[in-house]
Backbone as JSON Lines, residues from 0, in Angstrom:
{"i":0,"aa":"M","n":[69.4,110.88,120.82],"ca":[70.78,110.1,120.41],"c":[71.75,110.61,121.18]}
{"i":1,"aa":"P","n":[72.63,111.99,121.13],"ca":[73.29,112.7,121.9],"c":[73.61,112.84,123.11]}
{"i":2,"aa":"N","n":[71.92,112.7,123.93],"ca":[72.31,112.49,125.1],"c":[72.56,110.88,125.67]}
{"i":3,"aa":"D","n":[72.75,109.55,124.85],"ca":[73.06,108.45,125.36],"c":[74.66,108.35,125.36]}
{"i":4,"aa":"P","n":[75.1,108.13,126.6],"ca":[76.2,107.76,126.84],"c":[76.71,106.66,125.88]}
{"i":5,"aa":"F","n":[76.5,105.37,125.79],"ca":[76.79,104.87,124.62],"c":[76.89,105.36,123.14]}
{"i":6,"aa":"F","n":[75.77,106.2,122.77],"ca":[76.07,106.88,121.44],"c":[77.57,107.95,121.59]}
{"i":7,"aa":"V","n":[77.53,108.1,122.31],"ca":[78.81,109.74,123.02],"c":[80.1,108.75,122.53]}
{"i":8,"aa":"I","n":[80.36,107.33,122.85],"ca":[81.43,106.73,122.99],"c":[81.46,106.49,121.55]}
{"i":9,"aa":"V","n":[80.52,105.76,121.0],"ca":[80.62,105.37,119.51],"c":[81.27,106.7,118.28]}
{"i":10,"aa":"L","n":[80.64,107.67,119.12],"ca":[80.86,108.52,118.12],"c":[82.4,108.99,118.76]}
{"i":11,"aa":"I","n":[83.25,109.14,119.73],"ca":[84.41,109.47,120.37],"c":[85.37,108.31,119.08]}
{"i":12,"aa":"S","n":[84.78,106.43,119.52],"ca":[85.65,106.1,118.32],"c":[85.51,106.06,116.93]}
{"i":13,"aa":"V","n":[84.68,106.75,116.39],"ca":[85.1,107.18,114.98],"c":[86.09,108.36,114.86]}
{"i":14,"aa":"V","n":[85.97,109.06,115.78],"ca":[86.38,110.16,115.4],"c":[88.36,110.08,115.91]}
{"i":15,"aa":"V","n":[88.21,108.7,116.64],"ca":[89.73,108.61,117.1],"c":[90.13,107.94,115.3]}
{"i":16,"aa":"V","n":[89.56,107.35,114.82],"ca":[89.82,106.43,113.4],"c":[90.4,107.5,112.7]}
{"i":17,"aa":"A","n":[89.12,108.31,112.32],"ca":[89.64,109.56,111.52],"c":[90.78,110.09,111.63]}
{"i":18,"aa":"V","n":[90.81,110.42,112.99],"ca":[92.53,111.42,113.62],"c":[93.79,110.99,113.22]}
{"i":19,"aa":"V","n":[93.49,109.32,113.67],"ca":[94.74,108.42,113.07],"c":[94.34,108.53,111.91]}
{"i":20,"aa":"L","n":[93.84,107.69,110.72],"ca":[94.24,108.15,109.22],"c":[94.63,109.33,108.92]}
{"i":21,"aa":"L","n":[94.13,110.76,109.06],"ca":[94.28,112.05,109.02],"c":[95.86,111.83,108.93]}
{"i":22,"aa":"M","n":[96.04,111.29,110.63],"ca":[97.72,111.57,111.07],"c":[98.65,110.69,109.66]}
{"i":23,"aa":"G","n":[98.29,109.5,109.56],"ca":[98.83,108.49,108.5],"c":[98.89,109.53,107.48]}
{"i":24,"aa":"L","n":[97.79,109.74,106.77],"ca":[97.97,110.24,105.45],"c":[98.82,111.85,105.71]}
{"i":25,"aa":"G","n":[98.54,112.01,106.55],"ca":[99.49,113.43,106.44],"c":[101.08,112.89,106.59]}
{"i":26,"aa":"G","n":[101.53,112.2,106.56],"ca":[102.76,111.74,107.22],"c":[102.88,111.03,105.55]}
{"i":27,"aa":"F","n":[102.0,110.52,105.38],"ca":[102.29,109.86,104.01],"c":[102.61,110.77,102.93]}
{"i":28,"aa":"A","n":[101.89,112.0,102.7],"ca":[101.58,112.74,102.07],"c":[103.15,113.57,102.29]}
{"i":29,"aa":"T","n":[103.66,114.0,103.43],"ca":[104.67,115.04,103.16],"c":[106.29,114.23,103.24]}
{"i":30,"aa":"G","n":[105.89,112.87,103.54],"ca":[107.15,111.74,103.49],"c":[107.93,112.61,104.27]}
{"i":31,"aa":"G","n":[109.62,112.34,104.34],"ca":[110.38,112.42,105.59],"c":[110.85,111.17,106.57]}
{"i":32,"aa":"K","n":[111.11,111.53,107.37],"ca":[111.53,110.91,108.65],"c":[109.98,110.45,109.43]}
{"i":33,"aa":"F","n":[109.03,111.54,109.7],"ca":[108.31,111.04,110.53],"c":[107.44,109.64,110.09]}
{"i":34,"aa":"N","n":[107.29,109.83,108.15],"ca":[106.39,108.91,107.12],"c":[107.46,107.45,108.13]}
{"i":35,"aa":"K","n":[108.87,107.89,107.58],"ca":[109.33,106.21,107.95],"c":[109.33,105.7,109.24]}
{"i":36,"aa":"R","n":[109.13,106.44,109.93],"ca":[109.25,106.15,111.72],"c":[108.01,105.76,111.7]}
{"i":37,"aa":"N","n":[107.08,106.19,111.22],"ca":[105.44,106.02,111.99],"c":[104.62,105.43,111.37]}
{"i":38,"aa":"A","n":[104.72,105.07,109.94],"ca":[104.05,104.71,108.88],"c":[103.42,103.39,109.29]}
{"i":39,"aa":"N","n":[103.75,102.79,109.65],"ca":[103.37,101.08,110.2],"c":[102.69,100.77,111.27]}
{"i":40,"aa":"K","n":[103.09,101.96,112.19],"ca":[102.99,101.89,113.65],"c":[100.94,102.7,113.37]}
{"i":41,"aa":"L","n":[101.22,103.56,112.74],"ca":[99.6,104.44,112.64],"c":[99.35,103.45,111.64]}
{"i":42,"aa":"M","n":[99.25,102.98,110.88],"ca":[98.25,101.69,110.21],"c":[97.83,100.9,111.36]}
{"i":43,"aa":"R","n":[98.51,100.28,111.83],"ca":[98.21,99.28,112.59],"c":[97.12,99.85,113.86]}
{"i":44,"aa":"W","n":[97.83,101.29,114.46],"ca":[96.56,101.96,114.92],"c":[95.46,102.07,114.44]}
{"i":45,"aa":"R","n":[95.59,102.69,113.28],"ca":[94.09,102.35,112.38],"c":[93.09,101.54,112.72]}
{"i":46,"aa":"I","n":[93.64,100.13,112.19],"ca":[93.26,98.96,112.3],"c":[92.61,98.57,113.36]}
{"i":47,"aa":"I","n":[93.48,98.57,114.48],"ca":[92.93,98.8,115.79],"c":[91.63,98.77,116.1]}
{"i":48,"aa":"A","n":[91.83,100.71,115.92],"ca":[90.58,101.5,116.29],"c":[89.29,101.4,115.51]}
{"i":49,"aa":"Q","n":[89.94,101.42,114.39],"ca":[88.68,100.94,113.57],"c":[87.95,99.35,113.81]}
{"i":50,"aa":"F","n":[88.4,98.67,113.83],"ca":[88.19,96.89,114.54],"c":[87.19,97.62,115.64]}
{"i":51,"aa":"I","n":[87.87,98.41,116.94],"ca":[87.05,98.42,118.22],"c":[85.65,99.34,117.92]}
{"i":52,"aa":"A","n":[85.98,100.38,117.17],"ca":[84.56,101.19,116.25],"c":[83.43,100.31,115.9]}
{"i":53,"aa":"V","n":[83.71,99.58,114.9],"ca":[82.87,98.63,113.98],"c":[82.04,97.45,114.85]}
{"i":54,"aa":"L","n":[82.79,97.45,116.23],"ca":[82.36,96.33,117.45],"c":[81.8,97.25,118.1]}
{"i":55,"aa":"L","n":[82.13,98.42,118.11],"ca":[80.82,99.36,119.18],"c":[79.84,99.54,118.26]}
{"i":56,"aa":"I","n":[79.92,100.1,117.25],"ca":[78.55,100.25,116.26],"c":[78.01,99.22,116.52]}
{"i":57,"aa":"L","n":[78.15,97.76,116.48],"ca":[77.35,96.53,116.12],"c":[77.03,96.51,117.3]}
{"i":58,"aa":"A","n":[77.47,96.59,118.31],"ca":[76.64,96.47,120.02],"c":[75.92,97.74,120.54]}
{"i":59,"aa":"Y","n":[76.25,98.79,119.38],"ca":[75.02,99.64,119.9],"c":[73.45,99.57,119.13]}
{"i":60,"aa":"V","n":[73.89,98.85,117.92],"ca":[72.82,98.69,116.92],"c":[72.08,97.25,117.76]}
{"i":61,"aa":"Y","n":[72.55,96.23,118.01],"ca":[72.28,95.57,118.99],"c":[71.63,95.82,120.03]}
{"i":62,"aa":"F","n":[72.33,96.53,120.89],"ca":[71.63,96.93,122.08],"c":[70.32,97.99,122.18]}
{"i":63,"aa":"R","n":[70.35,98.53,121.13],"ca":[69.22,99.52,120.74],"c":[68.11,99.24,120.21]}
{"i":64,"aa":"G","n":[67.9,97.75,119.85],"ca":[66.82,97.07,119.34],"c":[66.74,97.29,117.69]}
{"i":65,"aa":"G","n":[67.59,98.11,117.16],"ca":[67.88,98.41,115.38],"c":[68.23,96.93,114.83]}
{"i":66,"aa":"T","n":[68.32,97.0,113.6],"ca":[68.36,95.37,112.32],"c":[69.77,95.66,112.14]}
{"i":67,"aa":"I","n":[70.45,95.01,111.85],"ca":[71.77,95.45,111.18],"c":[71.75,95.01,109.88]}
């Protein structure tokens, strides 16, 4: 599986979701100006990244012959 380029794309999308989530959690935990400026923007980015990641995961399972 790690040699499959589609799997690598799916893995990268999941990592992007985790990074955006951790950035949002870090900003929320520290508070301050960063959180006030970026909280909603990071939430939107996370939702979009999650949506794309879920679509890629479903496409991977579909095209590789698995069942959902």
